[in-house]
mmCIF file of C-alpha atoms and ligand atoms in Angstrom:
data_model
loop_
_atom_site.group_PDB
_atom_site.id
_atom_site.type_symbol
_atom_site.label_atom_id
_atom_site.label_comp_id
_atom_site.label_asym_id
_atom_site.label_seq_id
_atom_site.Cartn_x
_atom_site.Cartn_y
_atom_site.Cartn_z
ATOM 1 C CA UNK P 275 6.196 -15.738 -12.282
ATOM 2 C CA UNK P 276 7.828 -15.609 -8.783
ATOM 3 C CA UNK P 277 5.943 -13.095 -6.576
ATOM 4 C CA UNK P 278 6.748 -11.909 -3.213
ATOM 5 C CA UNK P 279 3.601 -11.360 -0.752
ATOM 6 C CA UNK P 280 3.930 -8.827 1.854
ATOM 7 C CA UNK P 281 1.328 -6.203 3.570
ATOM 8 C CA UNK P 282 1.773 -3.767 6.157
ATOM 9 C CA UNK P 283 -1.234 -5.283 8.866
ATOM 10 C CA UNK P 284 1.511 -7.725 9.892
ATOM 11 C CA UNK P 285 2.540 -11.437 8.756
ATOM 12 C CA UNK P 286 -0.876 -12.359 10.986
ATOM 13 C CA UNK P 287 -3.066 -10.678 9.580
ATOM 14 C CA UNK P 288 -6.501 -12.599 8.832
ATOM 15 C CA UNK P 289 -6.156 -10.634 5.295
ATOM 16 C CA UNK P 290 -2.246 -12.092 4.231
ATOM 17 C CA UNK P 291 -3.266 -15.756 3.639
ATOM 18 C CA UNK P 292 -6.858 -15.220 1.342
ATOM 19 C CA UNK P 293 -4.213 -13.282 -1.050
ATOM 20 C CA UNK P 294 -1.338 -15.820 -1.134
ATOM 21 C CA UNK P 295 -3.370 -18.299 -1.558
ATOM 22 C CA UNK P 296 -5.422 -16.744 -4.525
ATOM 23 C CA UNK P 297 -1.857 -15.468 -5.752
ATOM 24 C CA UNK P 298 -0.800 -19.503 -5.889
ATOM 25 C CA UNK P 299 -3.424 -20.242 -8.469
ATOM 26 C CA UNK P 300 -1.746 -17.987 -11.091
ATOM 27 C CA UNK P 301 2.355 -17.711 -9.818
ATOM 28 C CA UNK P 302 4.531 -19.137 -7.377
ATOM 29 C CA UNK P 303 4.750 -17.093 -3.829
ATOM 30 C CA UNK P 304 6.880 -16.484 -1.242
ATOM 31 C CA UNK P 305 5.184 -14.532 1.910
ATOM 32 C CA UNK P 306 7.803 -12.216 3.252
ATOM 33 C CA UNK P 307 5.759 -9.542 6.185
ATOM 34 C CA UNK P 308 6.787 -7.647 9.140
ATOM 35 C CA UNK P 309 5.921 -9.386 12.113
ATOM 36 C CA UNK P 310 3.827 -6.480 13.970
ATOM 37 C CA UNK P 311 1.183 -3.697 12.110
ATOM 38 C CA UNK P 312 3.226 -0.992 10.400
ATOM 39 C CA UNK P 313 -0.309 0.738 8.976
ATOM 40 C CA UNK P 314 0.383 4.368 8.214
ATOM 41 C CA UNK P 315 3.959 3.642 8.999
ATOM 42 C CA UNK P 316 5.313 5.330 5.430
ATOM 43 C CA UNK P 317 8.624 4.411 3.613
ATOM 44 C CA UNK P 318 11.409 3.658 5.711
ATOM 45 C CA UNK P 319 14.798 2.270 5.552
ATOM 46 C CA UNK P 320 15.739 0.838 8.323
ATOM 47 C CA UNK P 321 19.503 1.512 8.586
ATOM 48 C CA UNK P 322 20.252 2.367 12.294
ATOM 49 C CA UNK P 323 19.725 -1.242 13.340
ATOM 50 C CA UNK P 324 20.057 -4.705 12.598
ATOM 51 C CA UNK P 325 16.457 -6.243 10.705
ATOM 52 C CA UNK P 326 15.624 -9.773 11.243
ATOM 53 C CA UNK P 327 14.077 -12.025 8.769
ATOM 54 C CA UNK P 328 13.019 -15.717 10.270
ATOM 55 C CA UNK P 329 11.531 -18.733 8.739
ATOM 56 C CA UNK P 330 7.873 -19.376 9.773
ATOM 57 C CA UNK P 331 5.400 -21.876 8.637
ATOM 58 C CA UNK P 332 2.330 -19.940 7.664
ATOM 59 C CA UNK P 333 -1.149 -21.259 8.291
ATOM 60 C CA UNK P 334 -1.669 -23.107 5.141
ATOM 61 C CA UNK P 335 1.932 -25.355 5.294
ATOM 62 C CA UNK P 336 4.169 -23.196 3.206
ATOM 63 C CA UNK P 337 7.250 -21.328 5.051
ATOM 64 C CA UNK P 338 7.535 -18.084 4.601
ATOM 65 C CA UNK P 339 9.612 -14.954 6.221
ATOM 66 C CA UNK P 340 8.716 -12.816 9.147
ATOM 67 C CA UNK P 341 10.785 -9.693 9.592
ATOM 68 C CA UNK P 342 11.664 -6.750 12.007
ATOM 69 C CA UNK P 343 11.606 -4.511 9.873
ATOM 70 C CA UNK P 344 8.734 -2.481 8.098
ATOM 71 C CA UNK P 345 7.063 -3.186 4.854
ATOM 72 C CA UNK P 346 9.273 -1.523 2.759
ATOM 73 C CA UNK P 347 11.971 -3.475 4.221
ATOM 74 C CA UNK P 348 10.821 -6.868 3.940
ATOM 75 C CA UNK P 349 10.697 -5.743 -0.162
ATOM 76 C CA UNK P 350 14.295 -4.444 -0.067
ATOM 77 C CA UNK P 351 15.391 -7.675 1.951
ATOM 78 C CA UNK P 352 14.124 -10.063 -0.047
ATOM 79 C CA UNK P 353 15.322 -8.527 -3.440
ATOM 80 C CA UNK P 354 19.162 -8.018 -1.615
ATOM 81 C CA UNK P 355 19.359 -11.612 -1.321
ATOM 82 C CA UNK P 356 17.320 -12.934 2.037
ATOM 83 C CA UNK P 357 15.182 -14.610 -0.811
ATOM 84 C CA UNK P 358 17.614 -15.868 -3.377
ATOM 85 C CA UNK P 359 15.269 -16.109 -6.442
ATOM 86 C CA UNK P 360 14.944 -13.045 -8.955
ATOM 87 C CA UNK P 361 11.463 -11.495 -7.802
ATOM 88 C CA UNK P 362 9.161 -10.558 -10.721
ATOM 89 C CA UNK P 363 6.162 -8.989 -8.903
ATOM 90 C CA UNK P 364 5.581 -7.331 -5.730
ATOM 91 C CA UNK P 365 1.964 -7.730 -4.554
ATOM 92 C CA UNK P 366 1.542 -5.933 -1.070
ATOM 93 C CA UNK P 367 -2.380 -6.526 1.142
ATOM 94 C CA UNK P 368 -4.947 -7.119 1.374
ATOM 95 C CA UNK P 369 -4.407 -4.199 2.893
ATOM 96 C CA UNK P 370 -7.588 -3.938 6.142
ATOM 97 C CA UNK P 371 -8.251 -0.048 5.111
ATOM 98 C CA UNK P 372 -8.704 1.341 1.685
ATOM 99 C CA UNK P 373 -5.666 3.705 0.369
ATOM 100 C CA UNK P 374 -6.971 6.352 -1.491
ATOM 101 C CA UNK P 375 -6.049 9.589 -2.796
ATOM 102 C CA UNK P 376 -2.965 11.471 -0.443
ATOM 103 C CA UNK P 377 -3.456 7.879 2.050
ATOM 104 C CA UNK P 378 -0.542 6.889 -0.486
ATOM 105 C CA UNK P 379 1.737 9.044 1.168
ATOM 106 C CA UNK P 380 1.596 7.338 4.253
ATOM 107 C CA UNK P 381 0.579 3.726 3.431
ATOM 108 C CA UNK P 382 3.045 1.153 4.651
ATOM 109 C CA UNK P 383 1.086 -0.853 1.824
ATOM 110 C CA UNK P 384 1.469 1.133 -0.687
ATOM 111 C CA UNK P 385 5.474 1.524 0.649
ATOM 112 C CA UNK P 386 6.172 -1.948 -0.358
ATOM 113 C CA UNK P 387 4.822 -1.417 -3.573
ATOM 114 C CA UNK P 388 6.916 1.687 -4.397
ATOM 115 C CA UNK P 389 9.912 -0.284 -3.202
ATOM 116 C CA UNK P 390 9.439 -2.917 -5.596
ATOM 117 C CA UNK P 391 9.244 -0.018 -8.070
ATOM 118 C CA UNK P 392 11.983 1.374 -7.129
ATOM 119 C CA UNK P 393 14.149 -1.527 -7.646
ATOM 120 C CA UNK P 394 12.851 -2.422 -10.923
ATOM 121 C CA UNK P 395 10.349 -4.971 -9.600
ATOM 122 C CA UNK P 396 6.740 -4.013 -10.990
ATOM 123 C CA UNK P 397 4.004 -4.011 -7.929
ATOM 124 C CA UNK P 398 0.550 -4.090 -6.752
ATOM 125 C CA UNK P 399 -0.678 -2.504 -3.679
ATOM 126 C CA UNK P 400 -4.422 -4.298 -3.005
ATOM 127 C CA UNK P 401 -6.734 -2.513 -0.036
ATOM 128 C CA UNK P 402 -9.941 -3.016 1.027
ATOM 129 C CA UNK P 403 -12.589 0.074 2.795
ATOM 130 C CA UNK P 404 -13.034 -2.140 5.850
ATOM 131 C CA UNK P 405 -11.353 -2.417 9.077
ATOM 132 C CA UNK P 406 -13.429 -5.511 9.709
ATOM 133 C CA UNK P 407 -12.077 -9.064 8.976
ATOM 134 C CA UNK P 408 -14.440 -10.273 5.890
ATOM 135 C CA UNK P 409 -14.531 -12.713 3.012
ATOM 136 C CA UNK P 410 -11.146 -12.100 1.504
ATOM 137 C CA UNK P 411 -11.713 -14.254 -1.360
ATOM 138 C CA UNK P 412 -13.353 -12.160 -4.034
ATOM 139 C CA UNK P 413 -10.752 -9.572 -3.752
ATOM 140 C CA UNK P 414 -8.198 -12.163 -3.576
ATOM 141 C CA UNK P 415 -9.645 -13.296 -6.816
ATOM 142 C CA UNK P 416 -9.456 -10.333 -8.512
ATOM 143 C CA UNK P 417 -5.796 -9.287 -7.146
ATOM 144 C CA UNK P 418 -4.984 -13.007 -8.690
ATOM 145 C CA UNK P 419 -6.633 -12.333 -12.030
ATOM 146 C CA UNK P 420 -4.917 -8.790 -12.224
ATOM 147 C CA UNK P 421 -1.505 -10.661 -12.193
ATOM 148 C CA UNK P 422 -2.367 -12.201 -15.171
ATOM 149 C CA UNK P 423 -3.253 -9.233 -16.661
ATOM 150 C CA UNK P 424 0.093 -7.702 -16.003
ATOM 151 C CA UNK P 425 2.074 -11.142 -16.631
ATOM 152 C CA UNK P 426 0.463 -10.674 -20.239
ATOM 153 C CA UNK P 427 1.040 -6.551 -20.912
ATOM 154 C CA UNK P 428 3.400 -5.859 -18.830
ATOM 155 C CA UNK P 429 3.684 -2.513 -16.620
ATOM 156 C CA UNK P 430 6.261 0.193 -17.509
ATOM 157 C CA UNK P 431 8.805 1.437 -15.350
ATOM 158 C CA UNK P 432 8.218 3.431 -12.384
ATOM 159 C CA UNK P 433 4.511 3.074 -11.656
ATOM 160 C CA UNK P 434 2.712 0.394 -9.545
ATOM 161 C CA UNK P 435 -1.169 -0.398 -9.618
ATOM 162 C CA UNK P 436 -2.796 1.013 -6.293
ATOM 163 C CA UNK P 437 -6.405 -1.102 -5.926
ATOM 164 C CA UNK P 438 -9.217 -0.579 -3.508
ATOM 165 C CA UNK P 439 -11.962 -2.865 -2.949
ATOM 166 C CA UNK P 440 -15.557 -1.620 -1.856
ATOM 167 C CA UNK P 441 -16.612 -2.820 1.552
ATOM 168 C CA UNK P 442 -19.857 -4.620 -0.119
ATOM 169 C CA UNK P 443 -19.951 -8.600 -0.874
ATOM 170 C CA UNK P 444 -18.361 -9.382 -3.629
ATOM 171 C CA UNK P 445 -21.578 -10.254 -5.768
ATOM 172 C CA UNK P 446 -22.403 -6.358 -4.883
ATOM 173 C CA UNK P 447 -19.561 -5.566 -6.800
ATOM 174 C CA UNK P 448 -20.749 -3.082 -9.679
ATOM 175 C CA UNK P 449 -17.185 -3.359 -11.730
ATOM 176 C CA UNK P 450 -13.583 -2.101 -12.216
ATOM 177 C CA UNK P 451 -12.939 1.275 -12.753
ATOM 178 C CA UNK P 452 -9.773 2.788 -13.645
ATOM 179 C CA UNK P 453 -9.429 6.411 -11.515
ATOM 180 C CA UNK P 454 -6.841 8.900 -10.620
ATOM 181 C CA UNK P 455 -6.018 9.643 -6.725
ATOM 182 C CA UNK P 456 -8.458 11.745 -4.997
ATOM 183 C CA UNK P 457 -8.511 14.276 -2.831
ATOM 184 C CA UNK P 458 -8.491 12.650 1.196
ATOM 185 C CA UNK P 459 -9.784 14.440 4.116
ATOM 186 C CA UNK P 460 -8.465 14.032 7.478
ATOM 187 C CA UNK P 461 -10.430 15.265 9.737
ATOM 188 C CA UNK P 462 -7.337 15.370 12.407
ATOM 189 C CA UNK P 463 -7.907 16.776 16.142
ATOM 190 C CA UNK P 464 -4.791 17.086 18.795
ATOM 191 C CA UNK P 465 -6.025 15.192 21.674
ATOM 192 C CA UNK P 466 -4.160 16.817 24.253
ATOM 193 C CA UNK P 467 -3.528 14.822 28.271
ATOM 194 C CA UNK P 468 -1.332 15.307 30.900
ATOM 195 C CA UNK P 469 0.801 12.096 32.352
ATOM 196 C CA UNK P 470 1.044 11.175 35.962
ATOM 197 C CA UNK P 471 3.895 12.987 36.086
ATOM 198 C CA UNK P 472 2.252 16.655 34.228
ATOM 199 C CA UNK P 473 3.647 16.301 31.261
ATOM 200 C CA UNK P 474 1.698 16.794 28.190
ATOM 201 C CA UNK P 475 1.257 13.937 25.601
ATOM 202 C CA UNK P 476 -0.717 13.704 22.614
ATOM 203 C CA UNK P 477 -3.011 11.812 20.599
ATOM 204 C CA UNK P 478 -3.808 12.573 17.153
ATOM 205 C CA UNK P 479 -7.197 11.836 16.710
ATOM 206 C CA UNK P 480 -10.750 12.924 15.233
ATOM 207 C CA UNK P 481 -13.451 11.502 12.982
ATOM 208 C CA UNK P 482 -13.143 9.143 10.805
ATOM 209 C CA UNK P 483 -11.612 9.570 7.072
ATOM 210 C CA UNK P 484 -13.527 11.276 4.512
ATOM 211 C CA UNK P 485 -12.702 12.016 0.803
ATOM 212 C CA UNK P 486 -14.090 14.428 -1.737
ATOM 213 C CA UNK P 487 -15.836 12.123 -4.613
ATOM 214 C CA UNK P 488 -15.210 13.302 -7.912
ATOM 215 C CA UNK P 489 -16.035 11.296 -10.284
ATOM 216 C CA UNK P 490 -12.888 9.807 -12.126
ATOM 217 C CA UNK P 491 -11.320 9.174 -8.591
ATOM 218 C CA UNK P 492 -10.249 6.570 -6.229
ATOM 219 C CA UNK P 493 -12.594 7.486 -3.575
ATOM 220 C CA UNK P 494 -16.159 7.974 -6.349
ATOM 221 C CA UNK P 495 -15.106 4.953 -7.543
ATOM 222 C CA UNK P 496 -14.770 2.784 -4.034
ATOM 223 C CA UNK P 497 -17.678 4.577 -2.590
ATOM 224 C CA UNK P 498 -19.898 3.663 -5.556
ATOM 225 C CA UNK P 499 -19.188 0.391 -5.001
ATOM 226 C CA UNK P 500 -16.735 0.213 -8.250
ATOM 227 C CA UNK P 501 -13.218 -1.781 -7.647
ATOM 228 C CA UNK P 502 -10.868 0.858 -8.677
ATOM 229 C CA UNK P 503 -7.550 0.572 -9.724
ATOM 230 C CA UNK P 504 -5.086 3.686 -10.216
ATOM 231 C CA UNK P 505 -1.930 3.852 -11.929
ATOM 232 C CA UNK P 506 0.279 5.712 -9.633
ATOM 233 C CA UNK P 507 3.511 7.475 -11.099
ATOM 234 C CA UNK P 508 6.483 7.557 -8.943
ATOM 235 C CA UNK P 509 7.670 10.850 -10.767
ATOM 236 C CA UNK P 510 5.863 13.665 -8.841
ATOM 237 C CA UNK P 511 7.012 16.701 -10.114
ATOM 238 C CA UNK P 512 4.466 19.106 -11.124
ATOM 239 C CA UNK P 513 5.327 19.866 -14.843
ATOM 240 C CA UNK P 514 2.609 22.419 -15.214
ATOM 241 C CA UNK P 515 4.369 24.175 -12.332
ATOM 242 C CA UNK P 516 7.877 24.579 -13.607
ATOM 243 C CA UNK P 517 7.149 27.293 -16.170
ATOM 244 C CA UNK P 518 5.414 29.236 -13.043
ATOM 245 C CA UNK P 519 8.486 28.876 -11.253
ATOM 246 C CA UNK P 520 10.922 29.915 -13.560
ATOM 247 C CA UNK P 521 9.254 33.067 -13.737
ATOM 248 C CA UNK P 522 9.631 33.964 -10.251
ATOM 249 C CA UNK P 523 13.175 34.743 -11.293
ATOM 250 C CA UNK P 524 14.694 32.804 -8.305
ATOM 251 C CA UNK P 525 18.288 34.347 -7.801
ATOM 252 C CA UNK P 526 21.299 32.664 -5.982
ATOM 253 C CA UNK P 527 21.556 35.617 -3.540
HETATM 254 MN MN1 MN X 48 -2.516 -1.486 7.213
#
């Protein structure tokens, strides 16, 4: 199994290396990151300038690329052809913040996974509820062991596996529990200033994340000190909706 590493913290990222490394024991790697932090940066494609994508020799020896370009298109320039072996995994962290519930809207992590799904490549987005640098290597572990799992079933077409980690050590760890998305809450405030020159600019800040925990979800599941791991469809349309819909009797004019 050939697997490309990426994240969306940037290729230095004290989180990158535990998971390429761990991802080495199972499958063969190649590390291809943006060079800067994309976090919360979304899905795009770059396509109104040139992306760069340079050799670098990564901490432990091994070269690997560093792009321009965000997340999602390190994923979509390695499987063009930058890397010129077929990839057969995407796995994209360890991602310094859990993504949970509507996070996977704007996760540059999760991005690169739903790249790879997008062009046929299954993927793996791996987080973990801390901001803090910590020991990397249970998750790393685990992320490695999950491989296997999906090197020996298989995943079908257009999902990817979105895990979160607990911030506890990893002998803490109470188990893996498979969840559905939950419900995030952003607790967003405009922070509104005025520059030198008395113009208004903004900040969008506030308190930290919060979540609401029912059980069966991503963030009961993280917060309970469970590993959970959701299988996230890329088809969103809301089926139980359409029937609804139809009856509003929507005319052309
Ligand atoms: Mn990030």
């Amino acid at each position: 199994m050939y697997i490309l590493v990426t994240n969306d913290d940037g290729i230095d990222s004290p989180a990158l290396m535990p998971l390429k490394q761990a991802l080495d024991q199972v499958a063969e790697t190649v590390v291809f990151a943006p060079d800067r932090n994309w976090s919360a940066a979304g899905h795009p494609k770059t396509m109104h300038k040139p992306l760069r994508a340079d050799l670098r020799k990564l901490p432990d020896g091994s070269q690997g690329f560093c792009s321009s370009g965000a997340p999602s298109d390190c994923v979509a320039l390695a499987h063009l052809g930058v890397v010129e072996r077929k990839l057969d995994l995407v796995v994209s962290g360890i991602n310094m913040g859990a993504n949970l519930g509507y996070d996977v809207f704007y996760s540059g992590t999760v991005a690169a996974a739903v790249e790879g799904v997008v062009n046929g490549i299954p993927a793996i987005a791996v987080s973990i509820n801390s901001f803090e640098p910590t020991d990397y290597r249970g998750p790393a572990n685990f992320a490695a062991r999950l491989v296997q799992y999906v090197a020996r079933h298989g995943l079908p077409a257009d999902l990817f596996l979105n895990v979160n980690f607990p911030a506890v050590p990893w002998d803490d760890v109470k188990g893996v529990a498979i969840t559905r998305l939950g419900r995030r809450v952003y607790r967003d405030e405009l922070v509104s200033r005025l520059d030198p020159r008395e113009r208004s600019y903004y900040w969008i800040g506030g308190e930290p994340l919060g979540g609401v925990p029912d059980i069966g979800t991503d963030i009961w599941a993280v917060a309970n000190g469970y590993v959970s791991v959701t299988p996230v469809y890329l088809d969103m349309t809301a089926y139980h909706f359409r029937e609804d819909l139809r009856r509003w009797d929507i005319q052309l004019s």
